[in-house]
Short mmCIF file of C-alpha atoms (C1' of nucleotides) in Angstrom, two decimals:
data_model
loop_
_atom_site.label_atom_id
_atom_site.label_comp_id
_atom_site.label_asym_id
_atom_site.label_seq_id
_atom_site.Cartn_x
_atom_site.Cartn_y
_atom_site.Cartn_z
CA MET A 1 17.11 12.78 -22.16
CA ALA A 2 15.14 9.96 -20.58
CA HIS A 3 15.15 11.80 -17.29
CA ARG A 4 13.15 14.62 -18.85
CA ASP A 5 10.54 12.36 -20.35
CA LYS A 6 7.45 13.26 -18.36
CA SER A 7 5.38 10.31 -19.44
CA ILE A 8 4.31 7.36 -17.33
CA THR A 9 6.74 5.21 -19.26
CA GLY A 10 9.53 7.76 -19.01
CA ILE A 11 9.06 8.09 -15.27
CA TYR A 12 9.26 4.35 -14.87
CA GLU A 13 12.51 4.24 -16.76
CA ARG A 14 13.95 7.03 -14.67
CA LEU A 15 12.94 5.37 -11.40
CA SER A 16 14.19 2.02 -12.58
CA ASP A 17 17.53 3.40 -13.74
CA CYS A 18 18.11 5.17 -10.43
CA TYR A 19 16.79 2.68 -7.93
CA GLY A 20 17.22 -0.61 -9.72
CA ARG A 21 15.09 -3.69 -9.25
CA GLN A 22 13.00 -3.86 -6.11
CA TYR A 23 12.12 -7.56 -6.03
CA TRP A 24 8.62 -7.20 -4.65
CA TRP A 25 6.61 -8.65 -3.00
CA PRO A 26 8.92 -9.04 0.01
CA LEU A 27 8.68 -12.45 1.65
CA PHE A 28 9.28 -12.75 5.38
CA ARG A 29 12.03 -15.20 6.26
CA GLN A 30 13.85 -15.68 9.54
CA GLY A 31 12.74 -12.44 11.04
CA ALA A 32 13.33 -10.18 8.07
CA SER A 33 11.79 -9.21 4.75
CA VAL A 34 13.64 -10.59 1.77
CA TYR A 35 13.97 -8.31 -1.23
CA GLU A 36 15.99 -10.70 -3.32
CA PRO A 37 15.19 -13.01 -6.19
CA VAL A 38 14.84 -16.10 -4.09
CA PRO A 39 12.77 -18.46 -6.20
CA ARG A 40 10.26 -15.74 -6.96
CA PRO A 41 8.65 -16.63 -10.22
CA LEU A 42 5.54 -15.02 -11.56
CA HIS A 43 3.61 -18.09 -10.51
CA ARG A 44 3.82 -18.33 -6.76
CA SER A 45 3.36 -21.35 -4.58
CA PRO A 46 0.11 -21.46 -2.62
CA GLU A 47 2.07 -20.70 0.55
CA HIS A 48 3.56 -17.59 -0.95
CA GLN A 49 0.20 -16.51 -2.30
CA TRP A 50 -1.24 -16.71 1.16
CA GLU A 51 1.68 -14.85 2.69
CA ILE A 52 1.27 -12.05 0.16
CA ALA A 53 -2.46 -11.78 0.77
CA LEU A 54 -1.87 -11.74 4.51
CA GLY A 55 0.77 -9.06 4.16
CA ALA A 56 -1.51 -7.03 1.92
CA LEU A 57 -4.19 -7.05 4.60
CA LEU A 58 -1.77 -6.26 7.41
CA THR A 59 -0.08 -3.40 5.63
CA GLN A 60 -3.25 -1.39 5.06
CA ASN A 61 -2.40 2.15 6.11
CA THR A 62 0.54 0.76 8.05
CA ALA A 63 4.30 0.97 7.81
CA TRP A 64 5.80 -2.30 6.65
CA ALA A 65 8.08 -2.41 9.68
CA ASN A 66 5.01 -2.85 11.84
CA VAL A 67 3.79 -5.63 9.57
CA GLU A 68 7.13 -7.36 10.01
CA LYS A 69 6.68 -7.28 13.75
CA ALA A 70 3.27 -8.84 13.41
CA LEU A 71 4.56 -11.54 11.07
CA ASP A 72 7.46 -12.16 13.40
CA ASN A 73 5.10 -12.54 16.31
CA LEU A 74 2.86 -14.91 14.36
CA ALA A 75 5.91 -16.97 13.41
CA ALA A 76 7.03 -17.14 17.03
CA ARG A 77 3.62 -18.33 18.13
CA GLY A 78 3.22 -21.17 15.68
CA GLY A 79 3.08 -19.58 12.26
CA TRP A 80 0.27 -18.19 10.14
CA ASP A 81 -1.16 -21.34 8.67
CA PRO A 82 -4.79 -20.72 7.78
CA SER A 83 -5.90 -23.51 10.11
CA ARG A 84 -4.05 -22.04 13.05
CA LEU A 85 -5.31 -18.50 12.51
CA LEU A 86 -8.88 -19.77 12.17
CA SER A 87 -8.51 -21.73 15.41
CA LEU A 88 -7.76 -18.53 17.28
CA GLY A 89 -10.53 -16.37 18.67
CA LEU A 90 -11.00 -12.96 17.14
CA ASP A 91 -9.42 -11.20 20.10
CA GLU A 92 -6.62 -13.75 20.30
CA LEU A 93 -5.74 -13.24 16.67
CA ALA A 94 -5.97 -9.49 17.12
CA GLN A 95 -3.44 -9.64 19.94
CA GLU A 96 -1.00 -11.62 17.85
CA ILE A 97 -1.04 -9.01 15.09
CA ARG A 98 -1.35 -6.07 17.43
CA SER A 99 1.79 -4.32 16.24
CA ALA A 100 0.31 -3.90 12.76
CA GLY A 101 -2.21 -1.42 14.09
CA THR A 102 -6.02 -1.44 13.65
CA HIS A 103 -5.58 -5.03 14.75
CA HIS A 104 -9.15 -5.83 15.69
CA GLN A 105 -10.29 -4.84 12.24
CA LYS A 106 -7.44 -6.69 10.59
CA ALA A 107 -8.15 -9.83 12.59
CA ARG A 108 -11.68 -9.68 11.27
CA LYS A 109 -10.41 -9.11 7.75
CA ILE A 110 -8.11 -12.12 7.95
CA LYS A 111 -10.97 -14.31 9.11
CA ALA A 112 -13.23 -12.98 6.39
CA PHE A 113 -10.57 -13.74 3.81
CA LEU A 114 -10.08 -17.30 5.05
CA GLU A 115 -13.82 -17.89 5.04
CA ALA A 116 -14.10 -16.62 1.48
CA PHE A 117 -11.06 -18.64 0.39
CA PRO A 118 -10.82 -21.81 2.49
CA GLU A 119 -7.23 -22.82 3.17
CA ALA A 120 -6.36 -19.49 1.56
CA ASP A 121 -6.71 -21.29 -1.76
CA LEU A 122 -6.81 -18.65 -4.50
CA SER A 123 -6.74 -21.13 -7.37
CA VAL A 124 -10.46 -20.55 -7.94
CA LEU A 125 -9.53 -17.13 -9.29
CA LYS A 126 -7.18 -18.56 -11.87
CA ASP A 127 -9.71 -19.33 -14.56
CA MET A 128 -11.65 -16.11 -14.10
CA SER A 129 -11.27 -13.03 -16.20
CA LEU A 130 -9.34 -10.30 -14.50
CA GLU A 131 -12.47 -8.26 -13.90
CA VAL A 132 -14.39 -11.15 -12.37
CA ALA A 133 -11.47 -12.21 -10.20
CA ARG A 134 -11.11 -8.64 -8.99
CA GLN A 135 -14.79 -8.41 -8.21
CA SER A 136 -14.77 -11.62 -6.20
CA LEU A 137 -11.92 -10.26 -4.12
CA LEU A 138 -13.71 -6.95 -3.61
CA THR A 139 -16.70 -8.86 -2.27
CA VAL A 140 -14.72 -9.93 0.77
CA TRP A 141 -15.07 -7.68 3.80
CA GLY A 142 -11.83 -5.82 4.31
CA ILE A 143 -10.57 -6.06 0.75
CA GLY A 144 -10.74 -2.78 -1.14
CA PRO A 145 -9.30 -1.86 -4.54
CA GLU A 146 -5.68 -1.63 -3.51
CA THR A 147 -5.63 -4.84 -1.52
CA ALA A 148 -7.46 -6.69 -4.28
CA ASP A 149 -5.05 -5.43 -6.89
CA SER A 150 -2.02 -6.19 -4.74
CA ILE A 151 -3.17 -9.78 -4.41
CA LEU A 152 -3.93 -10.05 -8.11
CA LEU A 153 -0.62 -8.52 -9.15
CA TYR A 154 1.81 -9.94 -6.64
CA ALA A 155 0.23 -13.21 -5.57
CA LEU A 156 -1.35 -14.20 -8.85
CA GLY A 157 0.79 -12.37 -11.37
CA ARG A 158 -2.15 -10.67 -13.05
CA PRO A 159 -1.50 -7.42 -14.91
CA VAL A 160 -3.33 -4.92 -12.71
CA PHE A 161 -1.69 -1.69 -11.68
CA VAL A 162 -1.77 -1.03 -7.94
CA VAL A 163 -2.68 2.53 -7.03
CA ASP A 164 -1.83 3.63 -3.52
CA ALA A 165 -1.50 6.85 -1.56
CA TYR A 166 2.07 7.19 -2.77
CA THR A 167 0.99 6.97 -6.39
CA ARG A 168 -1.50 9.77 -5.83
CA ARG A 169 1.03 11.90 -4.01
CA ILE A 170 3.87 11.51 -6.48
CA PHE A 171 1.84 11.91 -9.63
CA SER A 172 -0.21 14.81 -8.31
CA ARG A 173 2.95 16.62 -7.26
CA LEU A 174 4.38 15.94 -10.69
CA GLY A 175 1.27 17.59 -12.06
CA LEU A 176 0.13 14.52 -13.97
CA ILE A 177 -3.05 13.90 -12.02
CA GLN A 178 -5.39 15.98 -9.94
CA GLY A 179 -7.75 13.97 -7.84
CA GLY A 180 -9.66 11.21 -9.58
CA THR A 181 -11.05 7.90 -8.43
CA TYR A 182 -8.94 4.82 -7.92
CA GLU A 183 -10.04 3.34 -11.22
CA GLU A 184 -9.51 6.58 -13.10
CA ILE A 185 -5.92 6.83 -11.94
CA GLN A 186 -5.37 3.16 -12.60
CA ALA A 187 -6.66 3.62 -16.14
CA ARG A 188 -3.93 6.15 -16.83
CA PHE A 189 -1.33 3.48 -16.19
CA HIS A 190 -3.23 0.77 -18.00
CA ASP A 191 -3.59 3.02 -21.03
CA GLU A 192 0.06 3.80 -21.37
CA LEU A 193 1.85 0.67 -20.20
CA ASP A 194 2.05 -2.78 -21.70
CA PRO A 195 0.10 -5.14 -19.44
CA GLU A 196 3.19 -6.90 -18.18
CA PRO A 197 2.88 -8.16 -14.59
CA LEU A 198 6.60 -7.81 -13.89
CA LEU A 199 6.52 -4.22 -15.14
CA PHE A 200 3.52 -3.40 -12.98
CA GLN A 201 5.12 -5.06 -9.97
CA GLU A 202 8.37 -3.17 -10.32
CA TYR A 203 6.69 0.13 -11.08
CA HIS A 204 4.55 0.04 -7.97
CA ALA A 205 7.50 -0.99 -5.83
CA LEU A 206 9.55 1.84 -7.31
CA ILE A 207 6.79 4.29 -6.47
CA VAL A 208 6.87 3.14 -2.87
CA ARG A 209 10.64 3.43 -2.85
CA HIS A 210 10.58 6.94 -4.25
CA ALA A 211 7.85 8.05 -1.85
CA LYS A 212 9.89 6.81 1.10
CA LEU A 213 13.15 8.35 -0.07
CA SER A 214 12.17 11.70 -1.56
CA CYS A 215 8.49 12.25 -2.15
CA ARG A 216 7.58 11.99 1.51
CA SER A 217 4.73 13.76 3.15
CA LYS A 218 7.27 16.50 3.78
CA ALA A 219 8.90 16.44 0.40
CA ARG A 220 12.67 16.18 0.18
CA CYS A 221 13.13 17.80 -3.18
CA ARG A 222 16.87 18.32 -2.81
CA ASP A 223 17.93 14.91 -4.04
CA CYS A 224 14.76 14.08 -5.95
CA ILE A 225 15.51 12.22 -9.14
CA LEU A 226 12.32 13.55 -10.72
CA ALA A 227 12.98 17.16 -9.77
CA GLU A 228 13.47 18.32 -13.33
CA ILE A 229 9.99 17.29 -14.36
CA CYS A 230 8.17 18.05 -11.12
CA GLU A 231 5.82 20.95 -10.43
CA PHE A 232 5.80 20.73 -6.66
CA PRO A 233 5.56 23.34 -5.39
CA SER A 234 6.46 25.43 -8.39
CA PHE A 235 9.60 23.46 -7.99
CA ASN A 236 12.81 24.05 -9.80
CA PRO A 237 16.12 22.40 -8.93
CA LEU A 238 17.60 25.60 -7.57
CA SER A 239 14.83 26.38 -5.12
CA VAL A 240 15.03 25.42 -1.49
CA ASP A 241 13.09 22.43 -0.33
CA GLN A 242 10.21 22.40 2.07
CA ASP A 243 12.19 21.89 5.25
CA ILE A 244 14.53 24.78 4.59
CA LYS A 245 11.71 27.02 3.43
CA LYS A 246 9.81 26.30 6.62
CA ALA A 247 12.83 26.98 8.81
CA SER A 248 13.55 30.29 7.11
CA GLN A 249 10.04 31.51 7.77
CA ILE A 250 10.64 31.74 11.48
"C1'" DC B 1 4.74 15.43 21.44
"C1'" DG B 2 2.31 15.27 16.66
"C1'" DC B 3 2.62 13.33 12.36
"C1'" DC B 4 2.65 9.53 9.42
"C1'" DA B 5 2.30 4.85 7.65
"C1'" DG B 6 2.27 0.31 0.92
"C1'" DG B 7 -6.65 1.40 3.33
"C1'" DG B 8 -11.19 0.29 4.01
"C1'" DC B 9 -15.65 0.57 6.21
"C1'" DC B 10 -19.53 3.17 7.82
"C1'" DT B 11 -22.42 7.17 8.09
"C1'" DC B 12 -24.66 11.00 6.40
"C1'" DA B 13 -25.88 14.40 3.21
"C1'" DT C 1 -20.84 9.05 -4.63
"C1'" DG C 2 -18.13 11.86 -1.91
"C1'" DA C 3 -16.36 13.81 2.21
"C1'" DG C 4 -15.31 12.87 6.95
"C1'" DG C 5 -14.72 9.97 11.10
"C1'" DC C 6 -12.93 5.83 12.83
"C1'" DC C 7 -9.67 2.15 13.54
"C1'" DA C 8 -4.50 1.93 16.37
"C1'" DT C 9 0.46 0.64 16.80
"C1'" DG C 10 5.22 2.17 16.53
"C1'" DG C 11 9.06 5.13 14.49
"C1'" DC C 12 10.80 9.55 13.92
#
DNA sequence: CGCCAGGGCCTCA
DNA sequence: TGAGGCCATGGC
C-alpha cells in the first residue's frame, strides 16, 4: 500500500524501495564519479567540501557527464586546488572547464567563490544559523538557491531540501505542485519531512535518479514506479506513453 | 539536426 | 517580482 501513498513521505519511501541508496554527493576519483560509501560521513573533510562546492557550480544546468569531463581535465592539468585555480587567468580557467558548458560564466563563479571563501574554507559557516549561512552563500555571485542548498546539504550536512528542475517536473506531473517559488516548494518538503540531512540527501538524489530514468522531459510512463499516483497526462497505467502517442498521431 | 542537461544573472516592464 | 533572453558544451 506504500506505493499508493501520495504524500511526500510516501513518495520517498517508494523511490527508496525501488532505487535503493544513491550515495550522493558523488566524488570524482580516478576519472570516474564514485557513488559508493567510501568514507562519506555527514561531516566532510575540507577537501571534499570544496570538491562538492566546485561540482555544484559546474553542474548548473549541465549534465553531470560534462562536469566529469571538466573535473577530469582539471585533474590532468594539475588538480583543482584553490591556489592553482586562482593562479589561472579567467580565460585559462574557462578553457580548462570548457566541457561543462557556460564555461566563462562558471570560471567567474569559481573565482567569486574562492574570493568569498579563501582556500575554499567553509568552516566560517559552521557556527551560523542555517538561514544566515544560506544568505552568506547567496551573496556570492553565481550562487543561487539550488547551489547554496546543495553546498549546505551535501558539503556541510545541513538539513535543507534541494529543489531543482527535476523536483518541479516530477511533483507538478504528480499533481502535487503547480508553479510556486523555490522557497515555496522547498517549504512543502520542510513541512512534511523530519529535518534529517541524510534523508534530504537521499531524497534529492532519488528525484534526480527518477527524472533520468522515467520522468524525463519526454516522459517514459511505461515503467514509471509512480504511475499509480501520477496525473500526467491524465495518466493511468493502461494508457500509452508519450512516445507511442506521438508516433500514432502521424 | 534539435532538444536537453542536477541554474543563475541581467534586463525590462 | 516575474517572464524572457543569455550563457555553451556534449550526448542522444
